[in-house]
Coordinates of C-alpha atoms in Angstrom, one line a residue:
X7 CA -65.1 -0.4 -119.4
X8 CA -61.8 0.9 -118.4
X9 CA -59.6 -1.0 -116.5
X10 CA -58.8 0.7 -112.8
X11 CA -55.8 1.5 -112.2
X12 CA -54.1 -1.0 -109.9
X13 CA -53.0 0.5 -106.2
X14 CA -49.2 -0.3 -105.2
X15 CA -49.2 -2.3 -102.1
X16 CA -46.6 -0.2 -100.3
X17 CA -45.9 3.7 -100.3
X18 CA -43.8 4.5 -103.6
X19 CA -40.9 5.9 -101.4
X20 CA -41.0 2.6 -99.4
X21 CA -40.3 0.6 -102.7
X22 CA -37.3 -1.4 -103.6
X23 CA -35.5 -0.2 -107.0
X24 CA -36.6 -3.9 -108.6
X25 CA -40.3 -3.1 -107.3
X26 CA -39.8 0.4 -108.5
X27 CA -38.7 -0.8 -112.1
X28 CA -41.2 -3.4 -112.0
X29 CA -44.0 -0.7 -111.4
X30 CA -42.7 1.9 -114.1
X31 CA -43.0 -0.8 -116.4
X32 CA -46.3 -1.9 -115.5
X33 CA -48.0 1.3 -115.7
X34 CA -45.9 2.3 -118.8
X35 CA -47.7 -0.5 -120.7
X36 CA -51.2 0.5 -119.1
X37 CA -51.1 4.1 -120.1
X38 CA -50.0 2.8 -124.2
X39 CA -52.8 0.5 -124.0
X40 CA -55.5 1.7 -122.9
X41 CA -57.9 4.1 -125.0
X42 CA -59.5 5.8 -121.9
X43 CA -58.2 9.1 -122.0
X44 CA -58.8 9.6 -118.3
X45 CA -57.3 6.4 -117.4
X46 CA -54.1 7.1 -119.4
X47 CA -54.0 10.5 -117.7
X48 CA -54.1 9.1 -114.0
X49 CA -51.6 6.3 -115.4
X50 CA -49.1 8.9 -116.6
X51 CA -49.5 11.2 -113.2
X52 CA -48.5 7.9 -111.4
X53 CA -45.7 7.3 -113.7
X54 CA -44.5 11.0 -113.0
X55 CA -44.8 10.4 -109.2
X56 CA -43.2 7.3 -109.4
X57 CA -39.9 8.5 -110.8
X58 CA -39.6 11.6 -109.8
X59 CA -36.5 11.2 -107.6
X60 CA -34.9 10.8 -110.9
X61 CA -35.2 14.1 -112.0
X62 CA -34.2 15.4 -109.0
X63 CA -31.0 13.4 -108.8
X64 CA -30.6 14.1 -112.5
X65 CA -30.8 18.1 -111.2
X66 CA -28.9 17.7 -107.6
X67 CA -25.5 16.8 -110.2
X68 CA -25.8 20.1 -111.6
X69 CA -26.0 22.3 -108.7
X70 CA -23.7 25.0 -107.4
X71 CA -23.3 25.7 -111.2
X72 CA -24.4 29.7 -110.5
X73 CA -28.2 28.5 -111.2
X74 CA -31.0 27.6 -108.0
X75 CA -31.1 23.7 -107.4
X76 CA -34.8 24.9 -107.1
X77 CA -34.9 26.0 -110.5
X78 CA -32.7 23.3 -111.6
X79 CA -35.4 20.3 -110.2
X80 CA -38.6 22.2 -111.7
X81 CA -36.3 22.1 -115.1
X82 CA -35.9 18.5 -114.6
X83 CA -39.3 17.7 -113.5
X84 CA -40.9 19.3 -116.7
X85 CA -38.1 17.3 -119.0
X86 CA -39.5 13.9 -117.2
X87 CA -42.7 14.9 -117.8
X88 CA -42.5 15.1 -121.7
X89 CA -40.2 11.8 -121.3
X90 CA -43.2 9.9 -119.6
X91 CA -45.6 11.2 -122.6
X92 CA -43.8 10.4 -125.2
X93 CA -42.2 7.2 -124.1
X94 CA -43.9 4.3 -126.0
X95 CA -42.8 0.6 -124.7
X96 CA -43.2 -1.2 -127.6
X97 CA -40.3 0.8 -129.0
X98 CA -38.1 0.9 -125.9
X99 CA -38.3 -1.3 -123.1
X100 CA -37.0 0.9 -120.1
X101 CA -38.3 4.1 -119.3
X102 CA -35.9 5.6 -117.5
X103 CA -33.6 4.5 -120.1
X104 CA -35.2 7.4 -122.3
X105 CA -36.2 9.1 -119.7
X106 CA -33.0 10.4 -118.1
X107 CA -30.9 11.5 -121.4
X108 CA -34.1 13.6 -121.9
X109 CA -34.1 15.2 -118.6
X110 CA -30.7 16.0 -118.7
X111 CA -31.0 17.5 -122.1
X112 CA -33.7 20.1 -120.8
X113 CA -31.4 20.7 -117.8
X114 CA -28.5 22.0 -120.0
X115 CA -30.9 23.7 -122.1
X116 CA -31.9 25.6 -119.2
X117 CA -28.4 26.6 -118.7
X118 CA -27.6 27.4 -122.2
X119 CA -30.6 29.4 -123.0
X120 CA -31.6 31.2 -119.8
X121 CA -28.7 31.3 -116.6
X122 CA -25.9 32.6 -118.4
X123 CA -25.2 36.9 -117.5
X124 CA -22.8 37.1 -120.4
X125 CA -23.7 35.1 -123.5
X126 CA -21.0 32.7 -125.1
X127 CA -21.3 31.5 -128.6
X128 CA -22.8 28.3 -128.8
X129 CA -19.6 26.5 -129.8
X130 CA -18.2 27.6 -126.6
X131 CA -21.3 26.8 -124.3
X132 CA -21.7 23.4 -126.0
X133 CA -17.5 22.7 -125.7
X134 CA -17.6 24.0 -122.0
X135 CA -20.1 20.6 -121.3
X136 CA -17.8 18.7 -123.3
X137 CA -15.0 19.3 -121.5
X138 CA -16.5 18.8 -118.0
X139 CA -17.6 15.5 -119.5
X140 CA -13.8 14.5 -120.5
X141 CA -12.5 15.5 -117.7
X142 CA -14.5 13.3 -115.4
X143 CA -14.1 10.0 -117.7
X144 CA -9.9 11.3 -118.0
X145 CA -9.6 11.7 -114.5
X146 CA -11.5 8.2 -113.6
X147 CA -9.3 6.3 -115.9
X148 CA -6.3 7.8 -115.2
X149 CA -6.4 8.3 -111.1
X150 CA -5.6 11.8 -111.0
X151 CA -6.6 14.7 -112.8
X152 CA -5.5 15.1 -116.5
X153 CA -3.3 17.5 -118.1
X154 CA -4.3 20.3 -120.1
X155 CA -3.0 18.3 -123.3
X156 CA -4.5 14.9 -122.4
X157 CA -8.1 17.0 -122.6
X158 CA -7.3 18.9 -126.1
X159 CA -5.9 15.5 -127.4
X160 CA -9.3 13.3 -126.4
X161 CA -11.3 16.1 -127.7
X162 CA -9.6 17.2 -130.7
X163 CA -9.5 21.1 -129.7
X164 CA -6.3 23.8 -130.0
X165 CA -4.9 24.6 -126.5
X166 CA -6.3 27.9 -127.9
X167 CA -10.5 27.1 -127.8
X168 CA -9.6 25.0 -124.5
X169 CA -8.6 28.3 -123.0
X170 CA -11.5 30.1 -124.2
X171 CA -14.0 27.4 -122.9
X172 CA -12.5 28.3 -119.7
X173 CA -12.9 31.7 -119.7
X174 CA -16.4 31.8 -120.4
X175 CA -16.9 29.4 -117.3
X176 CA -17.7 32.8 -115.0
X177 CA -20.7 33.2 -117.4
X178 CA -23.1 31.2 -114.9
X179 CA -23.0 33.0 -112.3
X180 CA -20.7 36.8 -111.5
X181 CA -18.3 36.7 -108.9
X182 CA -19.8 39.1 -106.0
X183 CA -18.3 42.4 -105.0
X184 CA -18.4 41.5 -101.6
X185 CA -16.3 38.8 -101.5
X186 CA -14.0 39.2 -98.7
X187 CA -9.7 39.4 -99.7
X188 CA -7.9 36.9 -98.1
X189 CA -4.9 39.4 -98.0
X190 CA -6.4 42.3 -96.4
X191 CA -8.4 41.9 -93.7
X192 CA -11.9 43.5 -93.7
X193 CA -11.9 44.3 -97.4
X194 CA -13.7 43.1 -100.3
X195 CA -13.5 42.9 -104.2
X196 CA -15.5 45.8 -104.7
X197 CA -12.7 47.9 -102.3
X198 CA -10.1 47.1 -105.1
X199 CA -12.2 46.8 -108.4
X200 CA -11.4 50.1 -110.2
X201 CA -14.7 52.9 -110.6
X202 CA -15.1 53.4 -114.6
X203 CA -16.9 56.8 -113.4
X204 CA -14.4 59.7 -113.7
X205 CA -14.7 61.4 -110.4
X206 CA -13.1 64.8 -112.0
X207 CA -16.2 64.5 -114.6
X208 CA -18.6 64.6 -111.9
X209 CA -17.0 66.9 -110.1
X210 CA -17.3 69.3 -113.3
X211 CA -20.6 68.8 -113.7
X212 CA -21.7 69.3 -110.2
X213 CA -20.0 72.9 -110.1
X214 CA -21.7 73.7 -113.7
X215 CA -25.4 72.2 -113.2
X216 CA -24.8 73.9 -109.4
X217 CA -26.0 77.5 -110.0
X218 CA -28.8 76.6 -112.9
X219 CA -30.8 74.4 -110.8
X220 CA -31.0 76.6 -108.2
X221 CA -32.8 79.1 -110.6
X222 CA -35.4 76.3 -111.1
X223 CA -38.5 76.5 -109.3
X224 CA -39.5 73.8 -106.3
X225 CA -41.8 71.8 -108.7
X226 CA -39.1 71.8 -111.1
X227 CA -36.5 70.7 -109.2
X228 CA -38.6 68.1 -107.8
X229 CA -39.3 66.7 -111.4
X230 CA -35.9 66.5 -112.1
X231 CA -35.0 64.8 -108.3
X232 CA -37.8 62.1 -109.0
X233 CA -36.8 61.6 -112.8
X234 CA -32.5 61.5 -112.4
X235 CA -32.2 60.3 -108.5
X236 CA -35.1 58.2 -107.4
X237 CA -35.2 57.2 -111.3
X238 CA -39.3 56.8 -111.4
X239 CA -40.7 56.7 -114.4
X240 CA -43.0 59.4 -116.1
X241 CA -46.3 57.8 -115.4
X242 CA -45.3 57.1 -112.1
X243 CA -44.3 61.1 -111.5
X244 CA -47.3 62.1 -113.1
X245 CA -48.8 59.7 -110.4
X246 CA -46.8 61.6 -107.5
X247 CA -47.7 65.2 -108.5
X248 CA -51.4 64.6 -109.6
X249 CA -51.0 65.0 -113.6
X250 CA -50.8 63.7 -116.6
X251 CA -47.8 61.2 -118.1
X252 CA -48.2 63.4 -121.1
X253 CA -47.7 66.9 -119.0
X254 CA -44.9 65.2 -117.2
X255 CA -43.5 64.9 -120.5
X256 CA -43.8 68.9 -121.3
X257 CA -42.4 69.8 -118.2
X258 CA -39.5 67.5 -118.6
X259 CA -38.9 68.9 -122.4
X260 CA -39.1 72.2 -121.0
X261 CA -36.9 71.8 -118.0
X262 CA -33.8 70.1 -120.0
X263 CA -34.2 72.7 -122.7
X264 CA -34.2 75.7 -120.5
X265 CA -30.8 74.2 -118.8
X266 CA -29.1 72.9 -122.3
X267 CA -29.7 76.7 -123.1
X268 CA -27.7 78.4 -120.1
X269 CA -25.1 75.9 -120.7
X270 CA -24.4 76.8 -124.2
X271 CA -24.4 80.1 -123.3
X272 CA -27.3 80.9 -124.8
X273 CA -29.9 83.6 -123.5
X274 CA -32.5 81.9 -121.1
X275 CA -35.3 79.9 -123.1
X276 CA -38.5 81.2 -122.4
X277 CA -41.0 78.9 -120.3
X278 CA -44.6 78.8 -119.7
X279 CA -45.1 77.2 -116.2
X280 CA -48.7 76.4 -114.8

């Protein structure tokens, strides 16, 4: 018969860090022991509840790092959870001893794999952490913050790949256009930040395409509004006019043809319209 598993006596948040330790342990041994599958299930969920402050302190250290401290504690949560079934007691005697390298490990996972908008190489990503790391030893053992040198000496790195760690650090999360100046009052980044679009180009354009889509029918020009400006999809046009992805399609073909024609200079292409 399997043995129950034992109550606390207080609320888990009311426990002291000794009673806390004292209880992971416990249950830690329980759930290796016993060979009730539902009894090592509940034991494990207990374990999970117990320490899950961990993960989320383990999460709160990375936050403001361009990914959601939300995100950041489910992350953590998951990387305790495989900690908690995996740990085995009569191999290691603490589990939060195994438990938090491991959450942290997912964390920066997380961050490597899935919250960067521009994708460093590894051996950037990987010296970026590295760095942080030295920094914050460097900075406690010296009192102040260390020099640029100090870092590349401790880690063994060029001035060169220091500088390109730091570069990539805007990787996490873009700097947003509307980020007011602190020069000019009432402007933002996106006032100054130069427009790759040549305005002369469109203008071209505009005073070319101008007389041909005027020869186009309503339904036409309506295709081409919903396709180009509202940017909808075939199947969703199809959806709007009552027909067919696959007509959509034909009318489209036809359409561009008939105006890649006039361009040219060529004489008018013949179209079939329903």
């Amino acid at each position: 018969m399997a043995t129950p598993v034992r109550p606390l006596a207080r609320a888990e948040h009311d426990l002291t860090r000794d009673e806390r330790a004292a209880e992971t342990d416990r249950l830690a041994r329980l759930a290796h022991e016993t060979e009730d599958p539902e009894e090592r299930r509940a034991v494990l969920e207990r374990l999970i509840a117990l320490n899950i402050r961990v993960a989320r302190a383990v999460a709160a250290r990375y936050r403001g790092r361009g990914a959601p401290l939300e995100d950041l504690e489910q992350v953590a949560c998951e990387g305790l959870t495989k900690a908690v079934h995996r740990f085995d007691p009569t191999l290691r005697h603490d589990l939060l001893s195994y438990a938090v390298p491991t959450i942290r490990g997912e964390v920066l996972r997380y961050f490597r794999d899935r919250s960067w908008m521009v994708h460093p190489p590894r051996r950037v990503q990987d010296l970026q952490w590295r760095l942080a790391a030295v920094r914050d030893h460097l900075t406690l053992e010296l009192g102040r913050p260390p020099a640029v040198g100090e870092v590349c000496e401790e880690l063994g790195i060029t001035r060169a790949e220091h500088d390109e760690a730091l570069q990539a650090y805007g990787c996490f999360d873009p700097t947003s256009l509307d980020q007011p100046l602190d020069d000019v009052v009432g402007s933002t980044l996106g006032d100054v930040v130069a427009d790759d679009v040549d305005p002369f180009g469109s203008v071209e354009a505009r005073v070319t395409l101008g007389p041909l889509l005027r020869r186009l029918d309503e339904r036409e020009r309506r295709i081409l509004h919903l396709r180009f400006v509202e940017e909808q999809t075939q199947r969703e046009i199809g959806e709007v006019l009552g027909v067919a992805q696959m007509q959509v399609s034909r009318w489209l073909s036809r359409i561009l043809s008939r105006l890649r024609s006039e361009l040219e200079g060529a004489p008018e292409a013949a179209t079939t319209r329903r």
